mmCIF file of C-alpha atoms and ligand atoms in Angstrom:
data_model
loop_
_atom_site.group_PDB
_atom_site.id
_atom_site.type_symbol
_atom_site.label_atom_id
_atom_site.label_comp_id
_atom_site.label_asym_id
_atom_site.label_seq_id
_atom_site.Cartn_x
_atom_site.Cartn_y
_atom_site.Cartn_z
ATOM 1 C CA UNK T 1 17.137 -36.186 -101.800
ATOM 2 C CA UNK T 2 14.358 -36.645 -103.736
ATOM 3 C CA UNK T 3 12.590 -39.351 -103.058
ATOM 4 C CA UNK T 4 11.991 -41.906 -105.629
ATOM 5 C CA UNK T 5 8.751 -42.247 -107.914
ATOM 6 C CA UNK T 6 6.151 -44.169 -107.505
ATOM 7 C CA UNK T 7 5.702 -46.914 -109.873
ATOM 8 C CA UNK T 8 3.192 -45.978 -111.635
ATOM 9 C CA UNK T 9 4.813 -43.171 -112.597
ATOM 10 C CA UNK T 10 8.064 -43.840 -113.369
ATOM 11 C CA UNK T 11 6.380 -47.212 -115.562
ATOM 12 C CA UNK T 12 5.364 -43.673 -117.638
ATOM 13 C CA UNK T 13 8.381 -41.287 -117.316
ATOM 14 C CA UNK T 14 11.236 -43.760 -116.967
ATOM 15 C CA UNK T 15 11.999 -42.863 -120.827
ATOM 16 C CA UNK T 16 15.184 -42.722 -123.018
ATOM 17 C CA UNK T 17 16.101 -38.884 -124.404
ATOM 18 C CA UNK T 18 14.394 -37.434 -127.407
ATOM 19 C CA UNK T 19 16.665 -36.824 -129.868
ATOM 20 C CA UNK T 20 16.467 -33.342 -132.383
ATOM 21 C CA UNK T 21 12.839 -34.165 -133.202
ATOM 22 C CA UNK T 22 11.580 -33.662 -129.467
ATOM 23 C CA UNK T 23 8.653 -36.015 -129.228
ATOM 24 C CA UNK T 24 6.896 -36.963 -127.098
ATOM 25 C CA UNK T 25 7.086 -40.265 -126.740
ATOM 26 C CA UNK T 26 9.827 -41.947 -127.199
ATOM 27 C CA UNK T 27 10.825 -42.564 -130.975
ATOM 28 C CA UNK T 28 11.602 -46.213 -132.322
ATOM 29 C CA UNK T 29 15.190 -46.807 -133.271
ATOM 30 C CA UNK T 30 14.836 -49.644 -136.174
ATOM 31 C CA UNK T 31 18.840 -49.255 -136.139
ATOM 32 C CA UNK T 32 21.405 -52.774 -136.176
ATOM 33 C CA UNK T 33 24.587 -50.524 -135.409
ATOM 34 C CA UNK T 34 25.829 -47.101 -134.513
ATOM 35 C CA UNK T 35 28.293 -44.781 -134.905
ATOM 36 C CA UNK T 36 30.614 -43.031 -133.387
ATOM 37 C CA UNK T 37 33.061 -39.707 -134.785
ATOM 38 C CA UNK T 38 36.039 -41.423 -134.975
ATOM 39 C CA UNK T 39 38.801 -44.489 -134.346
ATOM 40 C CA UNK T 40 39.341 -42.890 -130.342
ATOM 41 C CA UNK T 41 35.387 -43.231 -129.621
ATOM 42 C CA UNK T 42 35.312 -46.465 -131.740
ATOM 43 C CA UNK T 43 37.941 -48.356 -129.414
ATOM 44 C CA UNK T 44 36.437 -46.687 -126.496
ATOM 45 C CA UNK T 45 32.992 -48.225 -127.000
ATOM 46 C CA UNK T 46 34.682 -51.295 -127.778
ATOM 47 C CA UNK T 47 36.049 -51.510 -124.743
ATOM 48 C CA UNK T 48 33.125 -51.193 -122.950
ATOM 49 C CA UNK T 49 35.208 -47.123 -121.684
ATOM 50 C CA UNK T 50 32.859 -44.983 -121.783
ATOM 51 C CA UNK T 51 28.792 -45.783 -122.965
ATOM 52 C CA UNK T 52 27.703 -46.330 -126.247
ATOM 53 C CA UNK T 53 25.444 -48.734 -127.954
ATOM 54 C CA UNK T 54 27.157 -50.952 -130.253
ATOM 55 C CA UNK T 55 24.733 -53.171 -131.886
ATOM 56 C CA UNK T 56 22.266 -54.119 -131.208
ATOM 57 C CA UNK T 57 22.616 -57.420 -130.653
ATOM 58 C CA UNK T 58 24.036 -56.515 -127.637
ATOM 59 C CA UNK T 59 21.920 -52.937 -126.617
ATOM 60 C CA UNK T 60 19.720 -50.578 -128.730
ATOM 61 C CA UNK T 61 18.496 -47.129 -127.395
ATOM 62 C CA UNK T 62 14.031 -48.425 -127.237
ATOM 63 C CA UNK T 63 15.549 -52.264 -125.374
ATOM 64 C CA UNK T 64 17.244 -50.237 -122.852
ATOM 65 C CA UNK T 65 13.950 -48.013 -121.569
ATOM 66 C CA UNK T 66 12.784 -51.635 -121.717
ATOM 67 C CA UNK T 67 15.322 -53.018 -119.446
ATOM 68 C CA UNK T 68 15.147 -49.897 -117.093
ATOM 69 C CA UNK T 69 11.707 -49.480 -116.415
ATOM 70 C CA UNK T 70 11.575 -53.442 -115.414
ATOM 71 C CA UNK T 71 14.402 -52.898 -113.262
ATOM 72 C CA UNK T 72 12.820 -50.208 -112.110
ATOM 73 C CA UNK T 73 9.918 -52.399 -111.436
ATOM 74 C CA UNK T 74 10.961 -55.442 -109.332
ATOM 75 C CA UNK T 75 13.591 -53.382 -107.602
ATOM 76 C CA UNK T 76 16.853 -55.063 -109.239
ATOM 77 C CA UNK T 77 20.402 -53.325 -110.193
ATOM 78 C CA UNK T 78 20.295 -54.737 -114.038
ATOM 79 C CA UNK T 79 18.899 -57.050 -117.020
ATOM 80 C CA UNK T 80 18.306 -57.737 -120.822
ATOM 81 C CA UNK T 81 16.059 -57.691 -122.621
ATOM 82 C CA UNK T 82 14.906 -61.753 -125.162
ATOM 83 C CA UNK T 83 12.709 -62.166 -127.630
ATOM 84 C CA UNK T 84 10.711 -64.078 -126.187
ATOM 85 C CA UNK T 85 9.844 -65.000 -122.928
ATOM 86 C CA UNK T 86 11.292 -68.768 -123.656
ATOM 87 C CA UNK T 87 14.841 -67.031 -124.613
ATOM 88 C CA UNK T 88 15.096 -65.664 -121.745
ATOM 89 C CA UNK T 89 14.560 -68.446 -119.552
ATOM 90 C CA UNK T 90 17.386 -71.459 -121.824
ATOM 91 C CA UNK T 91 19.683 -68.805 -122.003
ATOM 92 C CA UNK T 92 19.151 -67.281 -117.997
ATOM 93 C CA UNK T 93 20.176 -71.350 -117.381
ATOM 94 C CA UNK T 94 22.585 -71.355 -120.409
ATOM 95 C CA UNK T 95 24.910 -68.909 -119.430
ATOM 96 C CA UNK T 96 24.358 -69.388 -115.435
ATOM 97 C CA UNK T 97 25.298 -72.881 -115.361
ATOM 98 C CA UNK T 98 27.549 -75.820 -116.394
ATOM 99 C CA UNK T 99 27.317 -79.385 -116.904
ATOM 100 C CA UNK T 100 27.005 -81.805 -113.741
ATOM 101 C CA UNK T 101 25.445 -78.810 -112.840
ATOM 102 C CA UNK T 102 21.442 -79.606 -110.607
ATOM 103 C CA UNK T 103 18.669 -77.180 -110.716
ATOM 104 C CA UNK T 104 15.837 -77.363 -107.559
ATOM 105 C CA UNK T 105 12.559 -77.221 -109.671
ATOM 106 C CA UNK T 106 9.110 -78.149 -109.247
ATOM 107 C CA UNK T 107 7.183 -79.974 -111.784
ATOM 108 C CA UNK T 108 4.697 -77.099 -111.586
ATOM 109 C CA UNK T 109 5.892 -74.520 -114.451
ATOM 110 C CA UNK T 110 5.179 -73.489 -117.340
ATOM 111 C CA UNK T 111 4.946 -76.475 -120.098
ATOM 112 C CA UNK T 112 7.791 -75.186 -122.863
ATOM 113 C CA UNK T 113 10.498 -75.053 -119.016
ATOM 114 C CA UNK T 114 9.433 -78.300 -117.875
ATOM 115 C CA UNK T 115 10.564 -79.527 -121.877
ATOM 116 C CA UNK T 116 14.350 -77.467 -121.675
ATOM 117 C CA UNK T 117 14.364 -79.384 -117.826
ATOM 118 C CA UNK T 118 13.379 -82.626 -119.728
ATOM 119 C CA UNK T 119 14.622 -82.326 -122.561
ATOM 120 C CA UNK T 120 17.295 -79.996 -124.053
ATOM 121 C CA UNK T 121 19.995 -79.714 -120.694
ATOM 122 C CA UNK T 122 20.320 -82.871 -120.508
ATOM 123 C CA UNK T 123 22.164 -82.514 -123.160
ATOM 124 C CA UNK T 124 24.364 -80.172 -121.888
ATOM 125 C CA UNK T 125 24.511 -83.407 -119.063
ATOM 126 C CA UNK T 126 22.969 -80.292 -116.641
ATOM 127 C CA UNK T 127 19.863 -81.746 -114.324
ATOM 128 C CA UNK T 128 16.837 -81.096 -112.589
ATOM 129 C CA UNK T 129 15.713 -82.340 -109.025
ATOM 130 C CA UNK T 130 11.247 -82.250 -108.567
ATOM 131 C CA UNK T 131 10.258 -80.831 -105.471
ATOM 132 C CA UNK T 132 6.509 -80.631 -104.369
ATOM 133 C CA UNK T 133 6.104 -76.783 -104.608
ATOM 134 C CA UNK T 134 3.014 -77.837 -101.308
ATOM 135 C CA UNK T 135 5.320 -79.753 -99.501
ATOM 136 C CA UNK T 136 8.321 -77.537 -98.515
ATOM 137 C CA UNK T 137 9.100 -78.908 -95.596
ATOM 138 C CA UNK T 138 11.112 -81.851 -97.674
ATOM 139 C CA UNK T 139 12.920 -79.336 -99.878
ATOM 140 C CA UNK T 140 15.698 -80.121 -97.996
ATOM 141 C CA UNK T 141 16.113 -83.757 -99.271
ATOM 142 C CA UNK T 142 16.337 -81.996 -103.688
ATOM 143 C CA UNK T 143 19.984 -80.159 -101.828
ATOM 144 C CA UNK T 144 22.709 -81.615 -102.865
ATOM 145 C CA UNK T 145 27.111 -80.658 -103.701
ATOM 146 C CA UNK T 146 25.478 -80.938 -106.745
ATOM 147 C CA UNK T 147 22.313 -78.554 -106.722
ATOM 148 C CA UNK T 148 23.636 -73.982 -107.565
ATOM 149 C CA UNK T 149 20.015 -73.004 -108.492
ATOM 150 C CA UNK T 150 16.012 -72.686 -107.406
ATOM 151 C CA UNK T 151 13.416 -71.503 -110.234
ATOM 152 C CA UNK T 152 9.984 -71.422 -109.638
ATOM 153 C CA UNK T 153 6.796 -69.577 -110.575
ATOM 154 C CA UNK T 154 3.800 -68.084 -107.805
ATOM 155 C CA UNK T 155 1.324 -68.038 -108.417
ATOM 156 C CA UNK T 156 1.930 -71.590 -110.774
ATOM 157 C CA UNK T 157 0.831 -72.377 -114.319
ATOM 158 C CA UNK T 158 -2.183 -73.688 -114.464
ATOM 159 C CA UNK T 159 -2.862 -73.437 -110.720
ATOM 160 C CA UNK T 160 -2.306 -70.887 -109.105
ATOM 161 C CA UNK T 161 -1.228 -71.834 -106.077
ATOM 162 C CA UNK T 162 1.961 -70.255 -104.811
ATOM 163 C CA UNK T 163 5.466 -70.371 -102.855
ATOM 164 C CA UNK T 164 5.927 -68.424 -99.515
ATOM 165 C CA UNK T 165 9.245 -66.059 -101.825
ATOM 166 C CA UNK T 166 9.904 -65.364 -97.464
ATOM 167 C CA UNK T 167 10.459 -68.531 -96.575
ATOM 168 C CA UNK T 168 12.202 -69.872 -100.477
ATOM 169 C CA UNK T 169 13.965 -65.935 -99.750
ATOM 170 C CA UNK T 170 15.612 -67.701 -97.192
ATOM 171 C CA UNK T 171 15.828 -71.279 -98.138
ATOM 172 C CA UNK T 172 18.210 -70.651 -100.860
ATOM 173 C CA UNK T 173 20.540 -68.238 -99.174
ATOM 174 C CA UNK T 174 20.418 -71.058 -96.539
ATOM 175 C CA UNK T 175 21.936 -73.448 -98.773
ATOM 176 C CA UNK T 176 24.023 -70.641 -101.833
ATOM 177 C CA UNK T 177 21.622 -71.645 -104.319
ATOM 178 C CA UNK T 178 20.430 -69.029 -106.804
ATOM 179 C CA UNK T 179 17.178 -67.618 -106.490
ATOM 180 C CA UNK T 180 14.834 -67.824 -109.814
ATOM 181 C CA UNK T 181 11.542 -66.801 -110.089
ATOM 182 C CA UNK T 182 9.007 -66.491 -112.898
ATOM 183 C CA UNK T 183 7.208 -63.616 -111.578
ATOM 184 C CA UNK T 184 5.299 -63.889 -115.241
ATOM 185 C CA UNK T 185 1.596 -64.660 -113.268
ATOM 186 C CA UNK T 186 1.868 -61.526 -110.398
ATOM 187 C CA UNK T 187 3.643 -58.614 -112.264
ATOM 188 C CA UNK T 188 6.350 -56.177 -110.768
ATOM 189 C CA UNK T 189 3.230 -55.043 -109.656
ATOM 190 C CA UNK T 190 1.030 -56.824 -108.020
ATOM 191 C CA UNK T 191 4.697 -58.992 -106.017
ATOM 192 C CA UNK T 192 8.238 -58.086 -106.451
ATOM 193 C CA UNK T 193 10.733 -60.774 -105.328
ATOM 194 C CA UNK T 194 13.701 -59.203 -104.877
ATOM 195 C CA UNK T 195 12.762 -58.383 -101.625
ATOM 196 C CA UNK T 196 12.266 -61.867 -100.550
ATOM 197 C CA UNK T 197 16.014 -62.786 -101.406
ATOM 198 C CA UNK T 198 14.995 -63.455 -105.590
ATOM 199 C CA UNK T 199 18.262 -63.079 -106.572
ATOM 200 C CA UNK T 200 16.915 -63.242 -110.332
ATOM 201 C CA UNK T 201 13.580 -62.684 -111.924
ATOM 202 C CA UNK T 202 12.759 -63.466 -115.197
ATOM 203 C CA UNK T 203 9.162 -62.219 -117.035
ATOM 204 C CA UNK T 204 7.036 -63.768 -119.642
ATOM 205 C CA UNK T 205 7.030 -59.989 -121.147
ATOM 206 C CA UNK T 206 4.164 -61.738 -123.905
ATOM 207 C CA UNK T 207 1.593 -62.384 -120.959
ATOM 208 C CA UNK T 208 0.274 -59.194 -118.913
ATOM 209 C CA UNK T 209 3.778 -57.103 -119.167
ATOM 210 C CA UNK T 210 2.695 -56.459 -123.598
ATOM 211 C CA UNK T 211 -0.390 -57.267 -122.156
ATOM 212 C CA UNK T 212 -3.107 -56.985 -125.207
ATOM 213 C CA UNK T 213 -2.228 -60.471 -126.839
ATOM 214 C CA UNK T 214 0.446 -58.029 -129.844
ATOM 215 C CA UNK T 215 3.755 -59.024 -129.972
ATOM 216 C CA UNK T 216 7.187 -61.377 -127.613
ATOM 217 C CA UNK T 217 9.308 -60.625 -125.509
ATOM 218 C CA UNK T 218 11.206 -61.886 -121.840
ATOM 219 C CA UNK T 219 12.946 -60.307 -119.604
ATOM 220 C CA UNK T 220 15.546 -61.405 -116.870
ATOM 221 C CA UNK T 221 16.249 -59.088 -113.947
ATOM 222 C CA UNK T 222 18.208 -59.239 -110.905
ATOM 223 C CA UNK T 223 22.107 -59.262 -109.119
ATOM 224 C CA UNK T 224 24.012 -57.614 -111.954
ATOM 225 C CA UNK T 225 26.445 -59.738 -110.993
ATOM 226 C CA UNK T 226 24.631 -62.933 -112.267
ATOM 227 C CA UNK T 227 23.299 -60.413 -115.653
ATOM 228 C CA UNK T 228 26.372 -59.509 -116.741
ATOM 229 C CA UNK T 229 27.176 -63.363 -117.660
ATOM 230 C CA UNK T 230 23.710 -63.290 -119.471
ATOM 231 C CA UNK T 231 24.877 -60.039 -121.148
ATOM 232 C CA UNK T 232 27.720 -62.251 -122.091
ATOM 233 C CA UNK T 233 26.283 -65.207 -123.018
ATOM 234 C CA UNK T 234 23.531 -63.489 -124.314
ATOM 235 C CA UNK T 235 25.380 -60.570 -126.646
ATOM 236 C CA UNK T 236 26.774 -62.991 -128.560
ATOM 237 C CA UNK T 237 24.569 -66.111 -129.075
ATOM 238 C CA UNK T 238 22.283 -63.632 -130.117
ATOM 239 C CA UNK T 239 18.110 -64.500 -127.865
ATOM 240 C CA UNK T 240 17.807 -60.154 -128.580
ATOM 241 C CA UNK T 241 14.457 -58.787 -128.265
ATOM 242 C CA UNK T 242 13.972 -56.204 -131.308
ATOM 243 C CA UNK T 243 13.448 -53.075 -131.625
ATOM 244 C CA UNK T 244 9.469 -52.883 -132.136
ATOM 245 C CA UNK T 245 8.434 -54.797 -129.896
ATOM 246 C CA UNK T 246 10.562 -53.113 -126.625
ATOM 247 C CA UNK T 247 8.596 -49.964 -127.796
ATOM 248 C CA UNK T 248 5.787 -51.888 -127.772
ATOM 249 C CA UNK T 249 6.827 -53.154 -124.528
ATOM 250 C CA UNK T 250 7.606 -50.726 -123.013
ATOM 251 C CA UNK T 251 4.763 -48.202 -123.571
ATOM 252 C CA UNK T 252 3.100 -51.494 -122.651
ATOM 253 C CA UNK T 253 4.187 -50.540 -119.003
ATOM 254 C CA UNK T 254 2.300 -47.522 -119.089
ATOM 255 C CA UNK T 255 -0.755 -49.040 -118.299
ATOM 256 C CA UNK T 256 0.819 -52.532 -116.410
ATOM 257 C CA UNK T 257 -0.561 -50.572 -113.358
ATOM 258 C CA UNK T 258 -4.322 -49.343 -114.575
ATOM 259 C CA UNK T 259 -4.499 -52.498 -116.445
ATOM 260 C CA UNK T 260 -3.829 -54.736 -113.638
ATOM 261 C CA UNK T 261 -6.545 -53.222 -111.311
ATOM 262 C CA UNK T 262 -9.030 -53.978 -113.826
ATOM 263 C CA UNK T 263 -7.007 -57.389 -114.139
ATOM 264 C CA UNK T 264 -8.411 -58.055 -110.569
ATOM 265 C CA UNK T 265 -11.281 -56.855 -110.061
ATOM 266 C CA UNK T 266 -12.699 -58.555 -112.954
ATOM 267 C CA UNK T 267 -11.198 -61.976 -111.617
ATOM 268 C CA UNK T 268 -11.838 -61.613 -107.866
ATOM 269 C CA UNK T 269 -15.563 -60.787 -109.745
ATOM 270 C CA UNK T 270 -15.771 -64.161 -111.650
ATOM 271 C CA UNK T 271 -14.296 -66.103 -108.950
ATOM 272 C CA UNK T 272 -16.902 -65.151 -106.375
ATOM 273 C CA UNK T 273 -19.639 -66.173 -109.388
ATOM 274 C CA UNK T 274 -18.030 -69.338 -109.453
ATOM 275 C CA UNK T 275 -17.283 -70.542 -106.196
ATOM 276 C CA UNK T 276 -21.573 -69.145 -106.384
ATOM 277 C CA UNK T 277 -21.193 -71.730 -108.490
ATOM 278 C CA UNK T 278 -23.348 -75.760 -107.761
ATOM 279 C CA UNK T 279 -22.042 -76.537 -111.457
ATOM 280 C CA UNK T 280 -18.146 -76.025 -110.577
ATOM 281 C CA UNK T 281 -16.864 -78.096 -108.223
ATOM 282 C CA UNK T 282 -14.316 -75.752 -107.074
ATOM 283 C CA UNK T 283 -12.742 -72.858 -108.033
ATOM 284 C CA UNK T 284 -9.009 -71.517 -107.522
ATOM 285 C CA UNK T 285 -8.157 -67.475 -106.718
ATOM 286 C CA UNK T 286 -5.112 -66.400 -104.478
ATOM 287 C CA UNK T 287 -7.325 -63.329 -103.043
ATOM 288 C CA UNK T 288 -10.602 -65.709 -101.747
ATOM 289 C CA UNK T 289 -10.813 -67.577 -99.142
ATOM 290 C CA UNK T 290 -11.381 -70.569 -100.119
ATOM 291 C CA UNK T 291 -7.104 -70.782 -101.382
ATOM 292 C CA UNK T 292 -4.926 -72.881 -99.098
ATOM 293 C CA UNK T 293 -2.179 -70.207 -99.589
ATOM 294 C CA UNK T 294 -4.839 -67.388 -99.266
ATOM 295 C CA UNK T 295 -1.977 -66.165 -96.118
ATOM 296 C CA UNK T 296 0.116 -66.347 -97.878
ATOM 297 C CA UNK T 297 -1.189 -64.455 -101.431
ATOM 298 C CA UNK T 298 -2.573 -61.284 -98.740
ATOM 299 C CA UNK T 299 1.342 -61.134 -97.674
ATOM 300 C CA UNK T 300 3.461 -61.288 -100.958
ATOM 301 C CA UNK T 301 0.728 -60.389 -103.546
ATOM 302 C CA UNK T 302 -1.130 -56.387 -103.259
ATOM 303 C CA UNK T 303 -4.179 -58.408 -105.147
ATOM 304 C CA UNK T 304 -4.969 -61.433 -106.993
ATOM 305 C CA UNK T 305 -3.332 -61.536 -110.027
ATOM 306 C CA UNK T 306 -5.901 -62.223 -113.818
ATOM 307 C CA UNK T 307 -6.318 -66.271 -113.776
ATOM 308 C CA UNK T 308 -8.303 -67.995 -112.008
ATOM 309 C CA UNK T 309 -8.669 -71.590 -112.448
ATOM 310 C CA UNK T 310 -12.009 -74.430 -111.354
ATOM 311 C CA UNK T 311 -13.513 -77.961 -111.558
ATOM 312 C CA UNK T 312 -16.149 -78.521 -113.487
ATOM 313 C CA UNK T 313 -18.860 -80.821 -113.057
ATOM 314 C CA UNK T 314 -19.296 -84.150 -114.980
ATOM 315 C CA UNK T 315 -14.373 -83.835 -115.757
ATOM 316 C CA UNK T 316 -12.657 -84.340 -119.327
ATOM 317 C CA UNK T 317 -16.296 -84.335 -121.463
ATOM 318 C CA UNK T 318 -18.131 -82.090 -119.390
ATOM 319 C CA UNK T 319 -15.410 -79.778 -120.022
ATOM 320 C CA UNK T 320 -15.095 -79.598 -123.835
ATOM 321 C CA UNK T 321 -18.320 -79.266 -124.190
ATOM 322 C CA UNK T 322 -17.839 -75.819 -122.291
ATOM 323 C CA UNK T 323 -15.441 -74.644 -123.906
ATOM 324 C CA UNK T 324 -17.360 -75.628 -126.928
ATOM 325 C CA UNK T 325 -20.859 -73.516 -125.512
ATOM 326 C CA UNK T 326 -18.064 -70.395 -125.087
ATOM 327 C CA UNK T 327 -19.092 -67.899 -127.618
ATOM 328 C CA UNK T 328 -17.641 -64.449 -126.466
ATOM 329 C CA UNK T 329 -14.174 -65.185 -124.621
ATOM 330 C CA UNK T 330 -11.580 -67.057 -126.951
ATOM 331 C CA UNK T 331 -10.059 -70.007 -127.443
ATOM 332 C CA UNK T 332 -6.262 -69.918 -127.527
ATOM 333 C CA UNK T 333 -3.227 -70.410 -125.588
ATOM 334 C CA UNK T 334 -2.746 -66.763 -124.417
ATOM 335 C CA UNK T 335 -2.678 -65.169 -121.720
ATOM 336 C CA UNK T 336 -2.217 -62.305 -120.225
ATOM 337 C CA UNK T 337 -4.586 -60.196 -122.620
ATOM 338 C CA UNK T 338 -7.313 -57.453 -123.046
ATOM 339 C CA UNK T 339 -9.578 -60.275 -124.168
ATOM 340 C CA UNK T 340 -10.428 -63.015 -121.804
ATOM 341 C CA UNK T 341 -9.249 -66.178 -122.725
ATOM 342 C CA UNK T 342 -10.401 -70.315 -121.403
ATOM 343 C CA UNK T 343 -8.267 -72.645 -122.272
ATOM 344 C CA UNK T 344 -8.154 -76.711 -120.668
ATOM 345 C CA UNK T 345 -4.702 -77.197 -119.672
ATOM 346 C CA UNK T 346 -4.716 -80.876 -119.678
ATOM 347 C CA UNK T 347 -5.811 -81.173 -123.786
ATOM 348 C CA UNK T 348 -2.978 -77.876 -124.322
ATOM 349 C CA UNK T 349 -0.226 -76.317 -123.025
ATOM 350 C CA UNK T 350 0.294 -79.529 -120.435
ATOM 351 C CA UNK T 351 -0.347 -82.000 -123.041
ATOM 352 C CA UNK T 352 3.271 -82.686 -123.150
ATOM 353 C CA UNK T 353 3.069 -83.798 -119.745
ATOM 354 C CA UNK T 354 2.319 -87.777 -118.857
ATOM 355 C CA UNK T 355 -1.170 -88.376 -118.174
ATOM 356 C CA UNK T 356 0.916 -89.301 -114.538
ATOM 357 C CA UNK T 357 3.301 -86.163 -114.407
ATOM 358 C CA UNK T 358 0.109 -83.692 -114.939
ATOM 359 C CA UNK T 359 -2.254 -85.374 -111.104
ATOM 360 C CA UNK T 360 1.100 -84.703 -109.482
ATOM 361 C CA UNK T 361 0.033 -81.031 -110.636
ATOM 362 C CA UNK T 362 -2.806 -80.757 -109.803
ATOM 363 C CA UNK T 363 -3.442 -80.574 -113.900
ATOM 364 C CA UNK T 364 -6.472 -82.860 -113.056
ATOM 365 C CA UNK T 365 -8.827 -83.693 -116.327
ATOM 366 C CA UNK T 366 -11.760 -80.940 -115.261
ATOM 367 C CA UNK T 367 -9.584 -77.661 -114.757
ATOM 368 C CA UNK T 368 -9.505 -74.997 -116.839
ATOM 369 C CA UNK T 369 -8.283 -72.015 -116.822
ATOM 370 C CA UNK T 370 -9.597 -68.764 -117.710
ATOM 371 C CA UNK T 371 -7.426 -65.879 -118.200
ATOM 372 C CA UNK T 372 -10.046 -62.866 -116.834
ATOM 373 C CA UNK T 373 -10.022 -60.167 -119.981
ATOM 374 C CA UNK T 374 -10.892 -56.265 -119.259
ATOM 375 C CA UNK T 375 -13.917 -56.602 -121.390
ATOM 376 C CA UNK T 376 -16.602 -55.354 -118.682
ATOM 377 C CA UNK T 377 -17.502 -58.310 -115.759
ATOM 378 C CA UNK T 378 -21.335 -58.714 -116.857
ATOM 379 C CA UNK T 379 -20.140 -59.628 -120.516
ATOM 380 C CA UNK T 380 -17.220 -62.275 -119.041
ATOM 381 C CA UNK T 381 -19.828 -63.622 -116.600
ATOM 382 C CA UNK T 382 -23.018 -64.141 -119.019
ATOM 383 C CA UNK T 383 -20.742 -66.185 -121.158
ATOM 384 C CA UNK T 384 -18.820 -68.261 -118.699
ATOM 385 C CA UNK T 385 -23.427 -68.394 -117.730
ATOM 386 C CA UNK T 386 -24.426 -69.859 -120.378
ATOM 387 C CA UNK T 387 -21.635 -71.922 -121.725
ATOM 388 C CA UNK T 388 -22.618 -73.470 -117.945
ATOM 389 C CA UNK T 389 -26.250 -73.875 -118.553
ATOM 390 C CA UNK T 390 -24.930 -74.272 -122.114
ATOM 391 C CA UNK T 391 -23.180 -77.706 -121.419
ATOM 392 C CA UNK T 392 -24.941 -79.892 -118.453
HETATM 393 C C1 PLP X 401 4.125 -67.788 -122.086
HETATM 394 C C2 PLP X 401 4.905 -67.906 -120.309
HETATM 395 C C3 PLP X 401 6.642 -68.541 -120.470
HETATM 396 C C4 PLP X 401 6.879 -68.135 -121.721
HETATM 397 O O1 PLP X 401 6.978 -67.628 -122.333
HETATM 398 P P1 PLP X 401 7.006 -66.966 -123.832
HETATM 399 O O2 PLP X 401 7.158 -65.548 -124.427
HETATM 400 O O3 PLP X 401 6.126 -67.629 -124.792
HETATM 401 O O4 PLP X 401 8.468 -67.187 -124.933
HETATM 402 C C5 PLP X 401 7.147 -68.573 -119.688
HETATM 403 N N1 PLP X 401 6.922 -68.024 -117.901
HETATM 404 C C6 PLP X 401 5.450 -68.718 -117.847
HETATM 405 C C7 PLP X 401 4.936 -68.527 -116.132
HETATM 406 C C8 PLP X 401 3.907 -68.542 -119.408
HETATM 407 O O5 PLP X 401 3.190 -68.366 -118.492
#
């Protein structure tokens, strides 16, 4: 048998069939519905007896190509693509959970996911029990008869803390929990949670997968029986990814490996620069030996990712002055872009948490997050360095 193709090759060569024009690049299928030869073919398509597209809310060739690639990269059985990362997150919960169910998660998760847990799911009597990401010894205490799902991010946003995926997979299995991992920060190029027992993996494709800050997208991949339920929910409720965004994102995947290599190389160099700078209190980056979970990072990630967080001396006011002195890098809420992005989570992305909640997840006032882009590292360091000098 042929050897399975390598990651980089699948990302490029896994293409849907071409049309009569024999395009080299996959064409864009901007169509809301699909036609049939006759009544019998149409009946069979609707009955699910033949593999034919029906309507782009259900499936579309561009969306299918994107999903097929992500499944290959994550070693997943099946998947469904959504209009945004949050549509993927919410639809996964809505499809798999019922009134009375409890989710176990950590407060160190994406801000909007936290809002879904605290403000949206309680409307349907779905609750969330929070555990401390770093204190896994206490997690067993959170398990109760209503526990149904375990939901984590690793590395987390914005503190770049990690969970040991091997431990997590075993814990979920032992307690009969559906393990869902938001793999947005690592991308499948650096880390594949399914290998460690994750049942589902979620991505905000808006971030490193697009990588150029152009479109929103999300995807959930994993166990086929679970994805079938997510598909049944989504095909009737309409959170589908647009064919145009799927076309953009499938192209983006062709360059994911080379982009991530450079993101990681630049991020490590920036982290090393920051660690050596006396204006910085602390730096966190998974592949710096000073990261408290460096050994876990080395075991489950092939490189440290594109996000560095650090604490600037002088706290909140200094942090604001630092942002105001930044010249080249962008001040924006996104991450995973070719452009380097600097944010101050406690006043922006995580402002909805209370001060107390923020401190619990290490989002301290002095924390600055940099999503390191693909500009030349000398220019990135020069900008950060001059902003440190001028904000002093
Ligand atoms: C951005 C993000 C999301 C949400 O994705 P959108 O595409 O913005 O809806 C979810 N999880 C993480 C970790 C993210 O960074």
